[in-house]
């Protein structure tokens, strides 16, 4: 996926979750939108190189958006709004292992499960296997050479796991794609010390047939691509 034109900057500070002050190459300090609801642990520090996109939409409060930050090993994708588009592009090309051969991809799927409304990121249908309902999570937390999710307690993430488990019980496939959006980390694991309830819910979902695909994202000079599947950590 190609990103909008990017502008180099240096991070000053992140605050109030959705705001980040940066200094542009011409020396001007600006405030940009930080589209990331997580803690972003290990994803920023004062002085870190960053890249931003610009919008001339008059309805926006902030024209600049933080897209990615380099903590020394390469770009980390911190704009969570980009991840679904990257994954969707790879699914449509049949590049995600285990999810090839489907004829149609639909996004932002509304569901009615056990009397409750749910929404999942995508569904693949018209394929050789049962319909595959997919939820995507952006993974940027690095812990001792392992990438982990979540970086904060996520009740919403538990709801997605419950929905996928119910869909599997109804005869569909339920898929969790953990998009590993930084260059470090050789395997994926759930961050049980951060959110033990999510860890328990994921273990229960996997036992019930929900499939987990940790998918490496690679940043190029102008975009982001899904590169390859990554293994689960043994511990």
Coordinates of C-alpha atoms in Angstrom, one line a residue:
X1 CA 0.0 0.0 0.0
X2 CA 1.3 3.4 -0.9
X3 CA 1.2 6.1 1.7
X4 CA 0.5 9.8 1.0
X5 CA 3.5 12.0 0.5
X6 CA 5.6 11.9 3.7
X7 CA 7.4 14.7 5.5
X8 CA 10.4 14.1 7.8
X9 CA 10.3 15.4 11.4
X10 CA 11.7 14.8 14.8
X11 CA 9.5 13.9 17.8
X12 CA 9.4 16.3 20.7
X13 CA 6.7 14.7 22.9
X14 CA 3.4 12.8 22.8
X15 CA 0.6 13.8 25.1
X16 CA -3.1 13.5 25.7
X17 CA -2.9 10.3 23.7
X18 CA -3.8 11.8 20.3
X19 CA -1.4 14.7 20.2
X20 CA 2.3 14.8 19.3
X21 CA 4.7 17.8 18.9
X22 CA 7.4 17.5 16.3
X23 CA 10.0 19.7 14.7
X24 CA 10.0 19.7 10.9
X25 CA 13.1 19.8 8.8
X26 CA 12.8 23.6 8.4
X27 CA 12.9 24.1 12.1
X28 CA 9.2 24.8 12.6
X29 CA 7.5 23.0 15.6
X30 CA 4.0 21.8 15.0
X31 CA 1.3 19.7 16.7
X32 CA 0.2 16.6 14.8
X33 CA -2.6 14.1 15.2
X34 CA -1.4 10.8 16.7
X35 CA -4.0 8.2 15.5
X36 CA -3.2 5.5 18.0
X37 CA -5.2 4.6 21.1
X38 CA -2.5 2.4 22.7
X39 CA 0.2 3.4 25.1
X40 CA 2.8 3.2 22.3
X41 CA 5.4 1.8 24.7
X42 CA 8.8 1.8 22.9
X43 CA 7.3 3.5 19.9
X44 CA 8.5 7.0 20.5
X45 CA 11.0 9.1 22.4
X46 CA 12.1 12.8 22.2
X47 CA 14.5 13.1 19.3
X48 CA 13.3 10.1 17.4
X49 CA 13.0 10.5 13.6
X50 CA 9.4 10.5 12.4
X51 CA 7.4 10.9 9.2
X52 CA 4.1 12.7 8.8
X53 CA 1.4 13.1 6.2
X54 CA -0.4 16.3 5.5
X55 CA -4.1 17.0 4.7
X56 CA -5.6 20.3 3.4
X57 CA -9.1 19.3 4.5
X58 CA -10.5 22.5 6.1
X59 CA -12.7 20.3 8.4
X60 CA -9.7 18.9 10.2
X61 CA -8.4 20.4 13.5
X62 CA -4.9 19.3 12.8
X63 CA -3.5 19.1 9.3
X64 CA -0.6 16.8 10.1
X65 CA -0.8 13.1 11.0
X66 CA 2.0 11.0 12.6
X67 CA 2.5 8.0 10.3
X68 CA 5.7 6.3 11.6
X69 CA 8.6 6.6 14.0
X70 CA 12.1 5.1 13.9
X71 CA 13.5 4.0 17.2
X72 CA 16.8 2.9 15.7
X73 CA 15.9 -0.3 13.8
X74 CA 13.6 1.0 11.1
X75 CA 10.1 2.4 10.8
X76 CA 7.4 1.5 13.3
X77 CA 3.8 2.0 12.0
X78 CA 1.9 4.0 14.6
X79 CA -1.1 5.1 12.4
X80 CA -3.5 2.2 13.2
X81 CA -5.8 3.4 10.5
X82 CA -3.4 2.2 7.8
X83 CA -3.1 -1.4 9.0
X84 CA -6.5 -2.7 7.8
X85 CA -5.9 -1.4 4.3
X86 CA -2.5 -3.1 4.1
X87 CA -3.9 -6.4 5.3
X88 CA -6.9 -6.1 2.9
X89 CA -4.6 -5.5 0.0
X90 CA -2.6 -8.6 0.8
X91 CA -5.7 -10.7 1.2
X92 CA -7.1 -9.6 -2.1
X93 CA -3.8 -10.6 -3.7
X94 CA -3.9 -14.0 -2.0
X95 CA -0.7 -13.3 -0.2
X96 CA -1.7 -14.3 3.4
X97 CA -0.9 -18.0 4.1
X98 CA -4.0 -20.0 4.7
X99 CA -6.4 -17.4 3.4
X100 CA -5.8 -17.9 -0.4
X101 CA -8.5 -18.8 -2.9
X102 CA -11.4 -16.7 -1.7
X103 CA -13.3 -14.7 -4.3
X104 CA -14.5 -11.7 -2.4
X105 CA -13.4 -9.5 0.5
X106 CA -15.8 -7.4 2.5
X107 CA -14.8 -4.9 5.1
X108 CA -16.4 -3.5 8.2
X109 CA -18.8 -6.4 8.6
X110 CA -21.8 -5.9 10.9
X111 CA -23.1 -9.0 12.7
X112 CA -25.9 -10.1 15.0
X113 CA -24.6 -12.7 17.4
X114 CA -26.6 -14.1 20.2
X115 CA -28.7 -11.0 20.3
X116 CA -25.8 -8.6 20.3
X117 CA -24.4 -6.5 17.5
X118 CA -20.8 -6.9 16.6
X119 CA -18.5 -5.5 14.0
X120 CA -15.4 -7.2 12.6
X121 CA -12.8 -5.8 10.2
X122 CA -13.3 -8.2 7.3
X123 CA -14.8 -11.4 5.9
X124 CA -13.6 -13.5 3.0
X125 CA -16.2 -15.5 1.2
X126 CA -16.8 -17.3 -2.2
X127 CA -14.0 -19.6 -1.5
X128 CA -13.2 -23.3 -1.2
X129 CA -13.4 -23.2 2.6
X130 CA -16.0 -21.8 5.0
X131 CA -16.3 -18.0 5.1
X132 CA -13.4 -16.5 7.1
X133 CA -14.2 -13.7 9.5
X134 CA -11.2 -11.6 10.4
X135 CA -10.2 -9.1 13.0
X136 CA -6.9 -7.2 12.7
X137 CA -4.7 -5.8 15.5
X138 CA -1.7 -3.5 15.2
X139 CA 1.2 -4.9 17.1
X140 CA 4.1 -2.6 18.1
X141 CA 5.0 -3.7 21.7
X142 CA 8.5 -5.2 21.7
X143 CA 9.4 -7.3 24.8
X144 CA 12.8 -9.1 24.8
X145 CA 12.9 -9.7 21.0
X146 CA 9.3 -10.7 21.0
X147 CA 6.3 -8.7 19.7
X148 CA 3.3 -8.7 22.0
X149 CA -0.3 -7.6 22.1
X150 CA -2.0 -5.8 23.7
X151 CA 0.0 -2.9 25.1
X152 CA -2.9 -1.9 27.3
X153 CA -6.0 -3.5 28.8
X154 CA -8.6 -4.0 26.0
X155 CA -12.1 -5.0 26.8
X156 CA -13.0 -4.4 23.1
X157 CA -10.4 -6.9 22.1
X158 CA -12.1 -9.6 24.3
X159 CA -15.4 -8.9 22.6
X160 CA -13.8 -9.5 19.2
X161 CA -12.5 -12.9 20.4
X162 CA -15.9 -13.9 21.7
X163 CA -17.5 -12.9 18.4
X164 CA -14.9 -15.0 16.4
X165 CA -15.4 -18.0 18.7
X166 CA -19.2 -17.9 18.1
X167 CA -18.7 -17.7 14.4
X168 CA -16.5 -20.8 14.5
X169 CA -19.2 -22.6 16.5
X170 CA -21.6 -21.6 13.7
X171 CA -19.5 -23.3 11.1
X172 CA -17.4 -20.4 9.9
X173 CA -13.7 -19.7 10.2
X174 CA -12.6 -17.1 12.8
X175 CA -9.2 -15.4 12.2
X176 CA -7.1 -13.1 14.3
X177 CA -4.4 -11.3 12.3
X178 CA -1.8 -9.7 14.5
X179 CA -0.1 -7.2 12.2
X180 CA 3.5 -6.9 13.4
X181 CA 4.2 -3.4 12.5
X182 CA 7.9 -2.9 13.4
X183 CA 11.1 -4.6 12.1
X184 CA 12.2 -6.2 15.3
X185 CA 10.8 -9.3 17.0
X186 CA 11.2 -12.8 15.8
X187 CA 7.9 -14.2 17.1
X188 CA 4.5 -13.2 18.6
X189 CA 3.0 -13.8 22.0
X190 CA 0.1 -12.4 23.9
X191 CA 1.0 -9.8 26.6
X192 CA -0.5 -11.7 29.5
X193 CA 1.1 -9.6 32.2
X194 CA -0.5 -6.5 30.7
X195 CA -4.0 -8.0 30.2
X196 CA -4.4 -11.4 31.7
X197 CA -8.1 -11.5 30.8
X198 CA -7.4 -11.0 27.2
X199 CA -4.7 -13.7 27.3
X200 CA -7.2 -16.1 28.8
X201 CA -9.8 -15.2 26.2
X202 CA -7.3 -15.7 23.4
X203 CA -6.3 -19.1 24.8
X204 CA -10.0 -20.1 25.1
X205 CA -10.7 -18.9 21.5
X206 CA -7.7 -20.8 20.1
X207 CA -8.9 -24.0 21.9
X208 CA -12.3 -23.4 20.3
X209 CA -10.9 -23.2 16.7
X210 CA -10.1 -19.5 16.2
X211 CA -7.0 -19.2 14.0
X212 CA -4.1 -16.9 14.8
X213 CA -1.9 -15.4 12.0
X214 CA 1.0 -13.1 13.1
X215 CA 1.7 -11.2 9.9
X216 CA 4.9 -9.1 9.4
X217 CA 4.4 -5.7 7.9
X218 CA 7.4 -4.1 6.0
X219 CA 7.8 -0.4 5.5
X220 CA 9.3 0.9 2.2
X221 CA 10.3 4.4 1.4
X222 CA 6.8 5.2 0.2
X223 CA 4.5 2.6 1.7
X224 CA 3.7 -0.5 3.7
X225 CA 3.4 -4.1 2.6
X226 CA 2.5 -7.4 4.3
X227 CA 5.6 -9.5 4.0
X228 CA 5.3 -12.9 5.6
X229 CA 3.7 -14.9 8.4
X230 CA 5.7 -15.1 11.7
X231 CA 5.6 -17.9 14.3
X232 CA 4.2 -17.9 17.7
X233 CA 6.6 -17.7 20.7
X234 CA 7.1 -21.0 22.4
X235 CA 6.7 -19.5 25.9

